[in-house]
Coordinates of C-alpha atoms in Angstrom, one line a residue:
M1 CA 114.4 69.8 84.1
D2 CA 113.2 73.4 83.6
L3 CA 115.5 75.0 81.1
Q4 CA 114.8 78.5 82.3
K5 CA 115.9 77.7 85.8
E6 CA 118.8 75.6 84.6
E7 CA 120.2 78.4 82.5
G8 CA 119.5 81.1 85.1
L9 CA 117.4 83.0 82.6
T10 CA 114.7 85.4 83.6
S11 CA 111.9 86.6 81.4
T12 CA 110.6 90.2 81.5
L13 CA 107.6 88.9 79.7
S14 CA 105.7 85.7 80.6
V15 CA 105.8 83.4 77.6
R16 CA 103.5 80.5 78.5
S17 CA 104.8 78.2 75.7
L18 CA 108.3 78.2 77.3
Q19 CA 107.4 77.8 81.0
N20 CA 107.5 74.0 81.1
L21 CA 109.8 73.4 78.2
T22 CA 112.6 70.8 78.8
K23 CA 115.7 69.7 76.9
D24 CA 114.0 66.3 76.3
D25 CA 111.1 68.1 74.5
M26 CA 113.6 69.6 72.1
L27 CA 115.6 66.5 71.7
K28 CA 112.5 64.4 71.0
A29 CA 111.5 67.0 68.3
G30 CA 115.0 66.6 66.7
V31 CA 115.8 70.3 67.1
H32 CA 119.4 69.4 67.8
F33 CA 120.3 67.7 64.5
G34 CA 122.4 70.0 62.4
H35 CA 123.7 69.7 58.9
R36 CA 126.8 67.7 57.7
A37 CA 129.9 69.3 59.3
Y38 CA 131.4 70.3 55.9
K39 CA 128.4 72.4 55.1
W40 CA 128.6 74.5 58.3
N41 CA 128.9 78.3 58.6
P42 CA 131.6 79.0 61.1
K43 CA 129.5 81.8 62.5
M44 CA 127.2 79.1 64.0
K45 CA 130.0 77.8 66.1
P46 CA 128.7 79.3 69.4
F47 CA 125.5 77.3 69.0
I48 CA 127.1 73.9 68.2
Y49 CA 127.5 71.4 71.0
T50 CA 129.6 68.7 69.3
K51 CA 130.1 66.7 66.0
K52 CA 128.8 63.2 65.7
N53 CA 129.1 60.9 62.6
E54 CA 130.1 63.9 60.5
Y55 CA 127.0 65.9 61.6
H56 CA 126.9 68.9 63.8
I57 CA 124.8 68.6 67.0
I58 CA 123.2 71.9 68.1
D59 CA 123.3 72.9 71.8
V60 CA 119.6 73.0 72.8
S61 CA 120.5 75.1 75.8
K62 CA 121.5 77.8 73.3
T63 CA 118.4 77.1 71.3
Y64 CA 116.3 77.7 74.4
E65 CA 118.2 80.9 75.3
C66 CA 117.6 82.3 71.7
L67 CA 114.0 81.1 71.6
L68 CA 113.2 82.9 74.9
K69 CA 114.8 86.1 73.5
A70 CA 112.9 85.8 70.2
C71 CA 109.6 85.1 72.0
Q72 CA 110.0 88.0 74.3
K73 CA 110.3 90.3 71.2
I74 CA 107.5 88.5 69.4
K75 CA 105.1 88.9 72.3
E76 CA 106.1 92.6 72.6
V77 CA 105.2 93.2 68.9
A78 CA 102.0 91.2 69.2
S79 CA 100.9 93.0 72.3
K80 CA 101.0 96.2 70.3
N81 CA 98.8 94.7 67.6
G82 CA 101.8 94.2 65.3
K83 CA 101.4 92.2 62.1
F84 CA 103.5 89.1 61.3
L85 CA 104.5 87.3 58.1
F86 CA 105.5 83.6 58.2
V87 CA 107.8 82.4 55.4
C88 CA 108.7 78.9 54.4
T89 CA 108.7 77.6 50.8
K90 CA 110.4 74.2 51.5
K91 CA 108.1 71.3 50.9
Q92 CA 108.4 69.8 54.4
G93 CA 107.5 73.0 56.1
K94 CA 104.8 74.6 53.9
D95 CA 101.7 73.0 55.5
I96 CA 102.9 73.6 59.0
I97 CA 103.6 77.2 58.3
E98 CA 100.3 77.8 56.7
E99 CA 98.4 76.0 59.5
E100 CA 100.2 77.8 62.3
A101 CA 100.0 81.2 60.6
K102 CA 96.2 80.9 60.2
R103 CA 95.9 79.8 63.8
C104 CA 97.6 82.9 65.2
G105 CA 96.3 85.3 62.6
A106 CA 99.6 85.9 60.7
F107 CA 100.1 86.3 57.0
F108 CA 102.1 83.6 55.2
I109 CA 104.0 82.8 52.0
V110 CA 104.6 79.1 51.3
E111 CA 105.2 79.2 47.5
R112 CA 108.1 80.8 45.7
W113 CA 109.2 84.1 47.2
L114 CA 108.7 86.7 44.5
G115 CA 111.5 89.3 44.4
G116 CA 110.2 92.7 45.5
T117 CA 107.4 91.3 47.8
L118 CA 108.6 93.7 50.5
T119 CA 110.9 96.2 48.7
N120 CA 108.4 96.8 45.9
F121 CA 105.3 96.3 48.0
S122 CA 103.3 98.9 46.0
T123 CA 103.4 96.6 43.0
I124 CA 102.4 93.7 45.1
L125 CA 99.4 95.7 46.4
G126 CA 98.3 96.1 42.8
R127 CA 98.4 92.4 42.2
L128 CA 96.4 91.7 45.4
E129 CA 93.8 94.2 44.2
K130 CA 93.7 92.4 40.8
M131 CA 93.1 89.1 42.6
K132 CA 90.3 90.6 44.7
E133 CA 88.8 92.2 41.6
I134 CA 88.6 88.8 39.8
E135 CA 87.1 87.3 43.0
R136 CA 84.3 90.0 43.0
M137 CA 83.6 89.4 39.3
K138 CA 83.2 85.6 40.0
E139 CA 81.0 86.3 43.1
E140 CA 78.8 88.7 41.1
G141 CA 78.6 86.5 38.0
K142 CA 80.2 89.2 35.9
I143 CA 82.9 86.8 34.7
E144 CA 80.2 85.0 32.7
L145 CA 79.8 88.0 30.5
F146 CA 83.2 87.4 28.9
V147 CA 83.7 85.1 25.9
K148 CA 85.0 81.6 26.8
K149 CA 88.6 82.3 25.7
E150 CA 88.8 85.6 27.7
R151 CA 87.1 83.9 30.7
L152 CA 89.7 81.1 30.7
K153 CA 92.5 83.6 30.5
I154 CA 91.1 85.5 33.5
E155 CA 90.6 82.4 35.6
K156 CA 94.1 81.2 34.8
E157 CA 95.5 84.6 35.9
Y158 CA 93.5 84.2 39.1
E159 CA 94.8 80.8 39.8
R160 CA 98.4 82.1 39.6
L161 CA 97.7 85.1 41.8
Y162 CA 95.9 83.0 44.4
K163 CA 98.8 80.4 44.5
F164 CA 101.4 83.0 45.3
F165 CA 99.4 85.6 47.2
R166 CA 96.5 83.9 49.1
G167 CA 98.5 84.1 52.4
I168 CA 98.9 87.9 52.1
A169 CA 95.6 88.8 50.4
N170 CA 94.7 91.1 53.2
M171 CA 98.1 92.5 54.0
D172 CA 97.7 96.2 53.3
K173 CA 101.0 97.3 54.7
L174 CA 104.4 95.9 55.4
P175 CA 104.6 93.4 58.3
D176 CA 106.1 94.5 61.7
M177 CA 108.0 91.2 62.0
I178 CA 108.9 88.2 59.9
Y179 CA 109.3 84.6 61.0
I180 CA 111.4 82.5 58.5
V181 CA 112.2 78.8 58.4
D182 CA 115.6 78.3 56.8
P183 CA 117.0 81.7 56.0
V184 CA 119.5 80.2 53.6
K185 CA 116.7 79.0 51.3
E186 CA 114.8 82.2 51.9
E187 CA 117.8 84.4 51.3
I188 CA 115.9 87.0 49.2
A189 CA 113.2 87.4 51.8
V190 CA 115.9 88.0 54.5
K191 CA 117.7 90.6 52.3
E192 CA 114.5 92.5 51.6
A193 CA 113.6 92.5 55.3
N194 CA 117.1 93.7 56.3
K195 CA 117.0 96.5 53.7
L196 CA 113.7 97.7 55.2
S197 CA 114.8 97.2 58.8
I198 CA 111.9 94.7 59.4
P199 CA 112.9 92.5 62.4
V200 CA 113.5 88.8 61.4
V201 CA 113.0 85.8 63.6
A202 CA 114.4 82.6 62.0
L203 CA 114.8 78.9 62.6
I204 CA 118.4 78.6 61.4
D205 CA 120.5 75.5 60.9
T206 CA 124.3 75.1 61.2
N207 CA 124.7 76.2 57.5
G208 CA 123.2 79.7 58.1
D209 CA 124.6 83.1 58.9
P210 CA 123.1 84.3 62.2
D211 CA 124.5 87.8 61.6
L212 CA 121.8 88.4 59.1
I213 CA 119.0 87.5 61.5
D214 CA 117.8 89.8 64.3
Y215 CA 116.5 86.9 66.4
P216 CA 118.1 83.6 65.3
I217 CA 116.8 80.4 66.8
P218 CA 119.4 77.7 66.2
G219 CA 117.8 74.4 65.3
N220 CA 117.0 71.8 62.7
D221 CA 115.2 73.6 59.8
D222 CA 114.7 70.5 57.7
A223 CA 112.7 68.0 59.8
I224 CA 108.9 68.3 60.0
K225 CA 108.9 67.7 63.8
S226 CA 111.5 70.3 64.5
I227 CA 109.8 72.9 62.3
S228 CA 106.4 72.2 63.8
F229 CA 107.8 72.3 67.4
I230 CA 109.4 75.7 67.0
T231 CA 106.7 77.2 64.8
K232 CA 104.0 76.2 67.3
I233 CA 105.8 78.1 70.1
V234 CA 106.1 81.2 67.9
A235 CA 102.4 81.0 67.0
D236 CA 101.4 80.5 70.7
T237 CA 103.5 83.5 71.7
I238 CA 101.7 85.7 69.1
I239 CA 98.4 84.5 70.4
E240 CA 99.5 85.3 74.0
G241 CA 100.6 88.8 72.9
K242 CA 97.3 89.5 71.1
E243 CA 95.4 88.5 74.2
E244 CA 97.3 91.2 76.1
Y245 CA 96.5 93.7 73.4
K246 CA 92.7 92.9 73.6
E247 CA 92.8 93.2 77.3
E248 CA 94.4 96.6 77.1
V249 CA 92.0 97.8 74.5

């Protein structure tokens, strides 16, 4: 069954990833599995279908409705050559986020979110430049000019910088939109984005606060299949928007 027809939804923008999406697709991906009922945030009530075995079940029709709205905005930003930042530091989502971010040309953060990444971005730019400076030294062989102790110290610093910043190495300005998996875990990132009025799209489970998210997508933010399913659609939409931008240019 076509969800868009079933819900009577119309799209002002053609989002290819959603055209043939069905409820079964989302159910197979486990998008509907919420947290234990006692962990819920009452603000998520509009997105909950029922409770089963002490777990909340998310209404995938609501998921689709929110996903469509989010993807329309994502495509709009991408079609204007907007820059995206993907964020997920939980173990089960890190690899997916990095892979899909690279596929659609987005920046990404999959290690611990460092406070001030957005709100103190000038300092972050300084660290990125330091990382690039060490890379140049290594490429040009200049690092060999240092004594062993000093060289090891520099290389250790580089490893730390690379670990945290490799996904934003070329991010020379604040992103135009952020996609987050599990805004409860990434609370600091959400707060920084809100403070700077950067739109946030988030895969949010039944324990989250949708009021903090500009474009919440209610769904399972713990299972690999669910994270992969939603993130792939987000990445596909960015690619679609970028194609429109290239055509216009």
